Structure formats: C-alpha cells, structure tokens
PDB file of N, CA and C in Angstrom:
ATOM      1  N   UNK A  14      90.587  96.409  97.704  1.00 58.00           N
ATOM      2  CA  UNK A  14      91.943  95.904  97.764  1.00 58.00           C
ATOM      3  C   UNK A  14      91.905  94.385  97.775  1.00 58.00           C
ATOM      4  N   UNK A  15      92.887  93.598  97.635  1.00 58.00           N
ATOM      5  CA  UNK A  15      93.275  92.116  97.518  1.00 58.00           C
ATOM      6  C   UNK A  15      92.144  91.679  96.124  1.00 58.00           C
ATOM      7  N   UNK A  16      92.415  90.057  96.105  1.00 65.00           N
ATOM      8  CA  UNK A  16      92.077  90.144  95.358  1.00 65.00           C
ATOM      9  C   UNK A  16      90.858  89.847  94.707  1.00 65.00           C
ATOM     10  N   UNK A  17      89.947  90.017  95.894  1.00 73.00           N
ATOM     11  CA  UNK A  17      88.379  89.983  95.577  1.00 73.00           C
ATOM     12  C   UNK A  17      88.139  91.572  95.334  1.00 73.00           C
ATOM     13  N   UNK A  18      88.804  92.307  95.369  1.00 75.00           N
ATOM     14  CA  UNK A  18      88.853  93.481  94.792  1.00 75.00           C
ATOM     15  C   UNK A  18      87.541  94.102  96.246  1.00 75.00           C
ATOM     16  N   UNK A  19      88.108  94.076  97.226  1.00 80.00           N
ATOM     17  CA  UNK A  19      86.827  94.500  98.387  1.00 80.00           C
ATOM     18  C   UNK A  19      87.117  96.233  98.690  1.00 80.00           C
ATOM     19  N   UNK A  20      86.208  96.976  98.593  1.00 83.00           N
ATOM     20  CA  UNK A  20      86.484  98.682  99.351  1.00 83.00           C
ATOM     21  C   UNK A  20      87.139  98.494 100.482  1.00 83.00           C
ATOM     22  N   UNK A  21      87.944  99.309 100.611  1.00 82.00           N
ATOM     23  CA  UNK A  21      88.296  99.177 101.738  1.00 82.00           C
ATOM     24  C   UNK A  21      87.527 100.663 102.505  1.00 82.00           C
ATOM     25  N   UNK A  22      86.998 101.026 103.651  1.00 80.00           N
ATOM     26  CA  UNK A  22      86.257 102.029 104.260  1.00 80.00           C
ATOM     27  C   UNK A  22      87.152 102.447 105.216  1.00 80.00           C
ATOM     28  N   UNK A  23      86.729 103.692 105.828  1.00 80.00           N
ATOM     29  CA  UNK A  23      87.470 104.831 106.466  1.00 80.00           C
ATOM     30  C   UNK A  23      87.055 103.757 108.101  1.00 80.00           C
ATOM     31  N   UNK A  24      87.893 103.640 109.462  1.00 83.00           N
ATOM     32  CA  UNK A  24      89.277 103.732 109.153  1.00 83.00           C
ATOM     33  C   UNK A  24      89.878 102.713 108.719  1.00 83.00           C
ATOM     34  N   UNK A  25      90.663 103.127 108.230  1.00 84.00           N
ATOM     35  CA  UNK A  25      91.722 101.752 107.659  1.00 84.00           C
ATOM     36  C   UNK A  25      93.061 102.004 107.070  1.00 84.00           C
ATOM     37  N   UNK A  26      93.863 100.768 107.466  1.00 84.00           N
ATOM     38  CA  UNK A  26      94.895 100.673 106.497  1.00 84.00           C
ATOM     39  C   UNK A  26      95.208 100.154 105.962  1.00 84.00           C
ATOM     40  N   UNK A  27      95.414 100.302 104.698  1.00 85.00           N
ATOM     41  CA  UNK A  27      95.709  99.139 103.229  1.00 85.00           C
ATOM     42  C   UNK A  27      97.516  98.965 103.130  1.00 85.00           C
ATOM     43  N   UNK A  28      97.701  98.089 102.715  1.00 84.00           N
ATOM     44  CA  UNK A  28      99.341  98.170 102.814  1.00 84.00           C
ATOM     45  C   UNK A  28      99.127  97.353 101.356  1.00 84.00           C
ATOM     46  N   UNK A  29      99.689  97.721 100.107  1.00 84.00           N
ATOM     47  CA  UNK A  29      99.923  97.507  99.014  1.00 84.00           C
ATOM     48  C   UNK A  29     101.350  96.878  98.377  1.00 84.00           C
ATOM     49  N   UNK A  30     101.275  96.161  97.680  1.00 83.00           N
ATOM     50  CA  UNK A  30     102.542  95.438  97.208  1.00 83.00           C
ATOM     51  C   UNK A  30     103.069  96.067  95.392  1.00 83.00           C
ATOM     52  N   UNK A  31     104.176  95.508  95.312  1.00 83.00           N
ATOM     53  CA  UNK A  31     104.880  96.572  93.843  1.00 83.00           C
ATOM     54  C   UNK A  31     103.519  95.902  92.801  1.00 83.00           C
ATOM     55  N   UNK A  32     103.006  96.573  92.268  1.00 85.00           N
ATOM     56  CA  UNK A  32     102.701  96.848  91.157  1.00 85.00           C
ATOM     57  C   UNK A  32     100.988  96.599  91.177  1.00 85.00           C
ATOM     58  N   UNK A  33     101.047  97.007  92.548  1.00 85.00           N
ATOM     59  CA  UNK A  33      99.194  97.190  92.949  1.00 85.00           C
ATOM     60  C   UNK A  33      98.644  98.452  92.306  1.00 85.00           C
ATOM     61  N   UNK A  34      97.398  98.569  91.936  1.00 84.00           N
ATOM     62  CA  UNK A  34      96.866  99.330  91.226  1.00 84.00           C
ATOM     63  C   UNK A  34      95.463 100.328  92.274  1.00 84.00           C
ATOM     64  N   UNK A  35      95.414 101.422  92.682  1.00 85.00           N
ATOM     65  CA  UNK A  35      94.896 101.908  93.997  1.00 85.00           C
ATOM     66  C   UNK A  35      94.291 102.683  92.747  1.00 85.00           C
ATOM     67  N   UNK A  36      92.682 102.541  93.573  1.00 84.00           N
ATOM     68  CA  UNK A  36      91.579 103.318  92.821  1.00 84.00           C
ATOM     69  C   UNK A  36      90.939 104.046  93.585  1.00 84.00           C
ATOM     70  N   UNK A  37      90.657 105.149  94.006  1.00 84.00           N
ATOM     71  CA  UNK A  37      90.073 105.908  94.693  1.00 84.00           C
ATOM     72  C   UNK A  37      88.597 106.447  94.321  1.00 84.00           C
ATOM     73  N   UNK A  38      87.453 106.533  95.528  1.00 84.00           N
ATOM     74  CA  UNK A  38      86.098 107.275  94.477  1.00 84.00           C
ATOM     75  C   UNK A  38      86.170 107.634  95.938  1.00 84.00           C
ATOM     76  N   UNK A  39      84.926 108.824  95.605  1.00 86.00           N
ATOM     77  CA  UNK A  39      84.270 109.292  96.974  1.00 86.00           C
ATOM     78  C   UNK A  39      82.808 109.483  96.852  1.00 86.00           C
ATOM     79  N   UNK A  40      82.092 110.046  97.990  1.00 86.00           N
ATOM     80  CA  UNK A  40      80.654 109.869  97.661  1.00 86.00           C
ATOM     81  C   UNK A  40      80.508 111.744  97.387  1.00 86.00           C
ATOM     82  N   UNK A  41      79.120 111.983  97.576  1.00 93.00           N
ATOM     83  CA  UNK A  41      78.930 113.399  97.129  1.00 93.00           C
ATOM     84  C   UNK A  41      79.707 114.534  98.588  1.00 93.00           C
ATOM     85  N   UNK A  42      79.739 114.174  99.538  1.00 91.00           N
ATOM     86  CA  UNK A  42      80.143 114.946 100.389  1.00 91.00           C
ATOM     87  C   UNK A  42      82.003 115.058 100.407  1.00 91.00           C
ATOM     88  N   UNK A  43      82.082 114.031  99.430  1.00 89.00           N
ATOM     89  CA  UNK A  43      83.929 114.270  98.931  1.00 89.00           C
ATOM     90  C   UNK A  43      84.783 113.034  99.988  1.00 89.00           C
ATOM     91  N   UNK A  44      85.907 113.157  99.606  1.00 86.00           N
ATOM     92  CA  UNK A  44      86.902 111.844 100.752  1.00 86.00           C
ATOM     93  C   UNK A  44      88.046 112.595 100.853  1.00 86.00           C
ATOM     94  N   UNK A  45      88.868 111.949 101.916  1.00 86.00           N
ATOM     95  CA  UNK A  45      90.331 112.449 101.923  1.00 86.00           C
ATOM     96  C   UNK A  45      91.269 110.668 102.257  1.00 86.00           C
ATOM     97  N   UNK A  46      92.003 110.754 101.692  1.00 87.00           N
ATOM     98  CA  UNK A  46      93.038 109.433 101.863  1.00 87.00           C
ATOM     99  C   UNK A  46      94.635 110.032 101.545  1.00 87.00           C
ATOM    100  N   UNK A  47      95.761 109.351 102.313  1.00 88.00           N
ATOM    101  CA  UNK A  47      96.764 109.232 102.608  1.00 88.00           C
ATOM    102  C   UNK A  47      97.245 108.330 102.102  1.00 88.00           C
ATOM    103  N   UNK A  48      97.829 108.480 101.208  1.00 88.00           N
ATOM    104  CA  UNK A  48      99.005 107.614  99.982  1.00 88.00           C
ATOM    105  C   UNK A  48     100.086 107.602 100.437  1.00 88.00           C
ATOM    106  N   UNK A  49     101.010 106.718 100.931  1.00 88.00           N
ATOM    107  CA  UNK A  49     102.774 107.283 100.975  1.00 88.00           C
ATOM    108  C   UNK A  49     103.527 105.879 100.689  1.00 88.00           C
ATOM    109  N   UNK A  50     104.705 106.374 100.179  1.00 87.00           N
ATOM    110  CA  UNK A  50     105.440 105.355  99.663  1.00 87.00           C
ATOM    111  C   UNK A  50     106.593 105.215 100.335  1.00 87.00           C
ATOM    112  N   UNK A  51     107.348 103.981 100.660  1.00 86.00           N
ATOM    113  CA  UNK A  51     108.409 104.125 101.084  1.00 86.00           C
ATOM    114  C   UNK A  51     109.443 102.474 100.911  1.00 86.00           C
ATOM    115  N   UNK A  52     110.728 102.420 100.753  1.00 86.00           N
ATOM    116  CA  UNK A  52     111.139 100.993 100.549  1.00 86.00           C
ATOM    117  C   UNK A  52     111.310 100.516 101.972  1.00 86.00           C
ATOM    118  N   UNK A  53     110.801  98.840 102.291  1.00 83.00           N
ATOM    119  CA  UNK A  53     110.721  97.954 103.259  1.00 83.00           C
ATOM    120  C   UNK A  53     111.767  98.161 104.637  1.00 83.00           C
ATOM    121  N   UNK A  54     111.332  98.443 105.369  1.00 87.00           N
ATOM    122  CA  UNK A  54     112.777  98.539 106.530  1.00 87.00           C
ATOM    123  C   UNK A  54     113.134  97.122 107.154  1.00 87.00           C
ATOM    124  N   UNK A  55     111.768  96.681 106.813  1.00 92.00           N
ATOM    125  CA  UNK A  55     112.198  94.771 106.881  1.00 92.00           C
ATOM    126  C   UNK A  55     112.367  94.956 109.022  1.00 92.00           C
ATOM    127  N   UNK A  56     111.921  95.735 109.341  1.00 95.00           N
ATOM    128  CA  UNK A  56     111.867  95.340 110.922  1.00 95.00           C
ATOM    129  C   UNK A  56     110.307  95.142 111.670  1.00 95.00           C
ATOM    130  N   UNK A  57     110.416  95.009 112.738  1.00 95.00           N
ATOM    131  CA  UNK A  57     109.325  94.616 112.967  1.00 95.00           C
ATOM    132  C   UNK A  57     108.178  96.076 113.423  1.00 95.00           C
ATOM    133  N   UNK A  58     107.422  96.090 113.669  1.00 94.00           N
ATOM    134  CA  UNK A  58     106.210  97.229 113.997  1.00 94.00           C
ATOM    135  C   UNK A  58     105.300  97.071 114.702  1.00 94.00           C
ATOM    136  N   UNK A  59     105.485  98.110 115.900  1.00 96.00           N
ATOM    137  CA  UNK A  59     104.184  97.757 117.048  1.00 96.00           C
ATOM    138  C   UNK A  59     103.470  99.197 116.816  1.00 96.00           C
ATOM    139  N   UNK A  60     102.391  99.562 116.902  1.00 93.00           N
ATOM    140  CA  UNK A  60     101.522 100.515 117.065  1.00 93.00           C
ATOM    141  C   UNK A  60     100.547 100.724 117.816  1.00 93.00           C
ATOM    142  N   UNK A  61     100.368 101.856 118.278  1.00 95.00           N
ATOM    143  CA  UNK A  61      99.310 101.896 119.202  1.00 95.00           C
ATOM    144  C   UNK A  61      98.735 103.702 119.620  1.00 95.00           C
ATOM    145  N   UNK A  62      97.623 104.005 119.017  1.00 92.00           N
ATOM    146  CA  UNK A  62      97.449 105.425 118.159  1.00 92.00           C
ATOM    147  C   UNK A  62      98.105 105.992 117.472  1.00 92.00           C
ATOM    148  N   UNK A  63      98.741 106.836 117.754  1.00 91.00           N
ATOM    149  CA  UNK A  63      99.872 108.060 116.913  1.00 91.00           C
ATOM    150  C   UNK A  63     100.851 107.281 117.198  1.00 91.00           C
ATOM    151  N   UNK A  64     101.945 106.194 117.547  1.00 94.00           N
ATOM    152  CA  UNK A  64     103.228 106.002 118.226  1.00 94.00           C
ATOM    153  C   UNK A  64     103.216 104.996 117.315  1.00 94.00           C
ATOM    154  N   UNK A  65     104.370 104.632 116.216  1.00 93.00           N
ATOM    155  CA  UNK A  65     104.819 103.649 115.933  1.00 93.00           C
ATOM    156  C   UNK A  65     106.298 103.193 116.377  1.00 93.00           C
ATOM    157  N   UNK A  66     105.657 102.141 116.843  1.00 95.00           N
ATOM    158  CA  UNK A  66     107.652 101.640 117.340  1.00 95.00           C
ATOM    159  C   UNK A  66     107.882 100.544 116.850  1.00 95.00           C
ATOM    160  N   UNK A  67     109.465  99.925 117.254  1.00 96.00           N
ATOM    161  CA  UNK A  67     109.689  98.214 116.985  1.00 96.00           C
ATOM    162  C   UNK A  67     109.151  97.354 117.584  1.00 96.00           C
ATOM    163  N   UNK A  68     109.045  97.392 118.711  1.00 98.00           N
ATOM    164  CA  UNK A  68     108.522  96.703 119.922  1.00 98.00           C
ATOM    165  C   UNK A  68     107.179  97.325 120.878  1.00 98.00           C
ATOM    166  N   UNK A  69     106.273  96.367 121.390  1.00 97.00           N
ATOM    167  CA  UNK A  69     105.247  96.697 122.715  1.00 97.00           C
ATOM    168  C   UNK A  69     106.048  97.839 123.903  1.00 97.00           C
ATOM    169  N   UNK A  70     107.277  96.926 124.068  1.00 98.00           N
ATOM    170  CA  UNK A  70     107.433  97.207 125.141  1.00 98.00           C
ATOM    171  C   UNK A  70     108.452  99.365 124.902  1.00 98.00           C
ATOM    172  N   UNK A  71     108.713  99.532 123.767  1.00 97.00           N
ATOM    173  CA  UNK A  71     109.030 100.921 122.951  1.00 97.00           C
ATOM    174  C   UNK A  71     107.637 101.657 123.448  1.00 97.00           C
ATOM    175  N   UNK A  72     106.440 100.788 122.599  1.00 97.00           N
ATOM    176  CA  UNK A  72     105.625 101.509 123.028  1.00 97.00           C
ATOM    177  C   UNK A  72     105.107 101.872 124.315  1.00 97.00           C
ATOM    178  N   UNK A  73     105.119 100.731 125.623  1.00 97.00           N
ATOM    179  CA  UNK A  73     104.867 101.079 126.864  1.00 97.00           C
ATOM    180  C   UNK A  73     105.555 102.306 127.210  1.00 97.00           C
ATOM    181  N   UNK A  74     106.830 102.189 127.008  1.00 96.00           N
ATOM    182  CA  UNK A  74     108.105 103.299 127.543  1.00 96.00           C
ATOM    183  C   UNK A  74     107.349 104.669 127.288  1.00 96.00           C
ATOM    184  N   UNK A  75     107.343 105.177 125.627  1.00 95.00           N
ATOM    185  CA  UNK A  75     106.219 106.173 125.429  1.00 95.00           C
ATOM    186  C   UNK A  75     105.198 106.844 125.779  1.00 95.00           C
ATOM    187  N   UNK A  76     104.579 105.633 126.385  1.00 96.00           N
ATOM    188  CA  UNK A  76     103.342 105.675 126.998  1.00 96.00           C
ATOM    189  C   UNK A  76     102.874 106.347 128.591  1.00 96.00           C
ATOM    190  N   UNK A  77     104.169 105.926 129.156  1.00 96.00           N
ATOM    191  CA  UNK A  77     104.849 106.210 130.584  1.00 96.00           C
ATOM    192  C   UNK A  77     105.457 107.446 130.405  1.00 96.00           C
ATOM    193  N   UNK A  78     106.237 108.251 129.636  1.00 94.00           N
ATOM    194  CA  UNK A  78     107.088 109.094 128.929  1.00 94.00           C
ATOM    195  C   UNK A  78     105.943 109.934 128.713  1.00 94.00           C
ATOM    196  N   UNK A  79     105.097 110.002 128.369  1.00 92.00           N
ATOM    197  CA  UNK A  79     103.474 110.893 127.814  1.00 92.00           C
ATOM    198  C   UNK A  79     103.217 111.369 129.229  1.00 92.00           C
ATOM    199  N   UNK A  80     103.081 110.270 129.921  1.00 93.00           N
ATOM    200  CA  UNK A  80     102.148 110.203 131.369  1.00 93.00           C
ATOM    201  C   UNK A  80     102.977 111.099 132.396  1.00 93.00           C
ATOM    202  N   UNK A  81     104.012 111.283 132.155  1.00 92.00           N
ATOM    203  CA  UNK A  81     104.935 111.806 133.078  1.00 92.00           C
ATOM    204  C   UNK A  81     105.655 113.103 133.202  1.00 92.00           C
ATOM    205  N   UNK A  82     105.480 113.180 131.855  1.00 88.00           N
ATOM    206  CA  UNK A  82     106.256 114.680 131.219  1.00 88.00           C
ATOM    207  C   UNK A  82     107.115 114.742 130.897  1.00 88.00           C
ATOM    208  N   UNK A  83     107.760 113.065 130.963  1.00 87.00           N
ATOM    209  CA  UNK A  83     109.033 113.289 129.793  1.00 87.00           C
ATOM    210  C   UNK A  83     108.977 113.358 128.154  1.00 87.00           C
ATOM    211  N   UNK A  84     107.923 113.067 127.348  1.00 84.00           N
ATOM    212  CA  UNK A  84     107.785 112.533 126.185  1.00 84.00           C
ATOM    213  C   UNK A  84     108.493 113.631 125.507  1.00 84.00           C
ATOM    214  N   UNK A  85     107.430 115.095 125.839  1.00 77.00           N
ATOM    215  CA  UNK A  85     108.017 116.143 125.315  1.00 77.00           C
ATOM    216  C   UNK A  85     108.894 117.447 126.189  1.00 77.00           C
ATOM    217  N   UNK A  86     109.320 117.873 125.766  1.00 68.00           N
ATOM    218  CA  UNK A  86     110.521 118.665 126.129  1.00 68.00           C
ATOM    219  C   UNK A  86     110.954 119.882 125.701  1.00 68.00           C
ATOM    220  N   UNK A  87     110.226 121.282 126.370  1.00 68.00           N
ATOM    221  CA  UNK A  87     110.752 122.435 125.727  1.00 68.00           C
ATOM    222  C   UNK A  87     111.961 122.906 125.447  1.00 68.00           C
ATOM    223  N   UNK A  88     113.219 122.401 126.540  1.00 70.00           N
ATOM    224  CA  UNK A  88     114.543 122.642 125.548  1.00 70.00           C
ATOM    225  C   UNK A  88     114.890 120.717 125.703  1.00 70.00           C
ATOM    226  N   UNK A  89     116.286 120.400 125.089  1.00 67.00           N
ATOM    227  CA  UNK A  89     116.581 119.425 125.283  1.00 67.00           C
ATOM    228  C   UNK A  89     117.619 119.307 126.248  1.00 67.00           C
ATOM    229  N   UNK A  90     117.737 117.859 127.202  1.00 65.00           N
ATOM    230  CA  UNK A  90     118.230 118.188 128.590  1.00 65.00           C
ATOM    231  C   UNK A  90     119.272 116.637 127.890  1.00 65.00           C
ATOM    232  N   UNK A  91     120.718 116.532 128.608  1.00 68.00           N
ATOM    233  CA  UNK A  91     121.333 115.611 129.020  1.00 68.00           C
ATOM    234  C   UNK A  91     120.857 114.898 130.267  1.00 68.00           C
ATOM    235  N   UNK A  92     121.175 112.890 129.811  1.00 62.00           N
ATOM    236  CA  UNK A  92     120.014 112.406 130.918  1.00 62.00           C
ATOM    237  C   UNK A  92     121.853 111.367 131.819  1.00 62.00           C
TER     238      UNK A  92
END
C-alpha cells in the first residue's frame, strides 16, 4: 500500500483512498482479508479491540458496561 508500494502483513489495517488499486497474494498455506466499502462519515473514531466509537471516553463507558453486565442484555429494559 502507499506509495512505495510496501505489503502490508496480517494484523493490519489499510484504509484506501478513491481510485486505489488493492492487490492481494497469499503464500501456500492460503490468506483471508476483509475488504469493505463505505462513504466517509467525516466524524471522528476511537477504537479499542472489537468497540468502535466517536470518542475515548464512549469507549471507557463500554468498557465499564462489559465489566458490569450492562453491555449486554437478554430482554431490553427502560433506564
């Protein structure tokens, strides 16, 4: 990717611009990669494993929310 044309290796993420050209090879034991497309939401992005949010502090909340037993929820409750 860019434009020394460098591999990019497992893990990683490439973030590509309009009219980038993505070449894929694998070795003999085979590859798997994740392509997805989508138009700009133009906001900002915090991450941190599986959780993407706008903000750190989205993600702390989550994080606390995991830890606690609110994150998930077998029925849904009014708060």
């Amino acid at each position: 990717f860019g434009p020394g044309q460098t591999p990019a290796r497992a893990p990683a993420l490439v973030i590509f611009a309009d009219g980038d050209i993505v070449e894929a090879s694998a070795g003999p034991g085979g590859g798997r990669f994740l392509l997805a497309a989508a138009r700009p939401l133009r906001e900002p992005i915090a991450r941190h494993g599986p959780f993407v949010m706008n903000t750190r502090a989205e993600i702390e909340q989550t994080l606390r929310d995991l830890q606690t037993g609110r994150f998930i929820r077998d029925e849904p409750r009014d708060e």
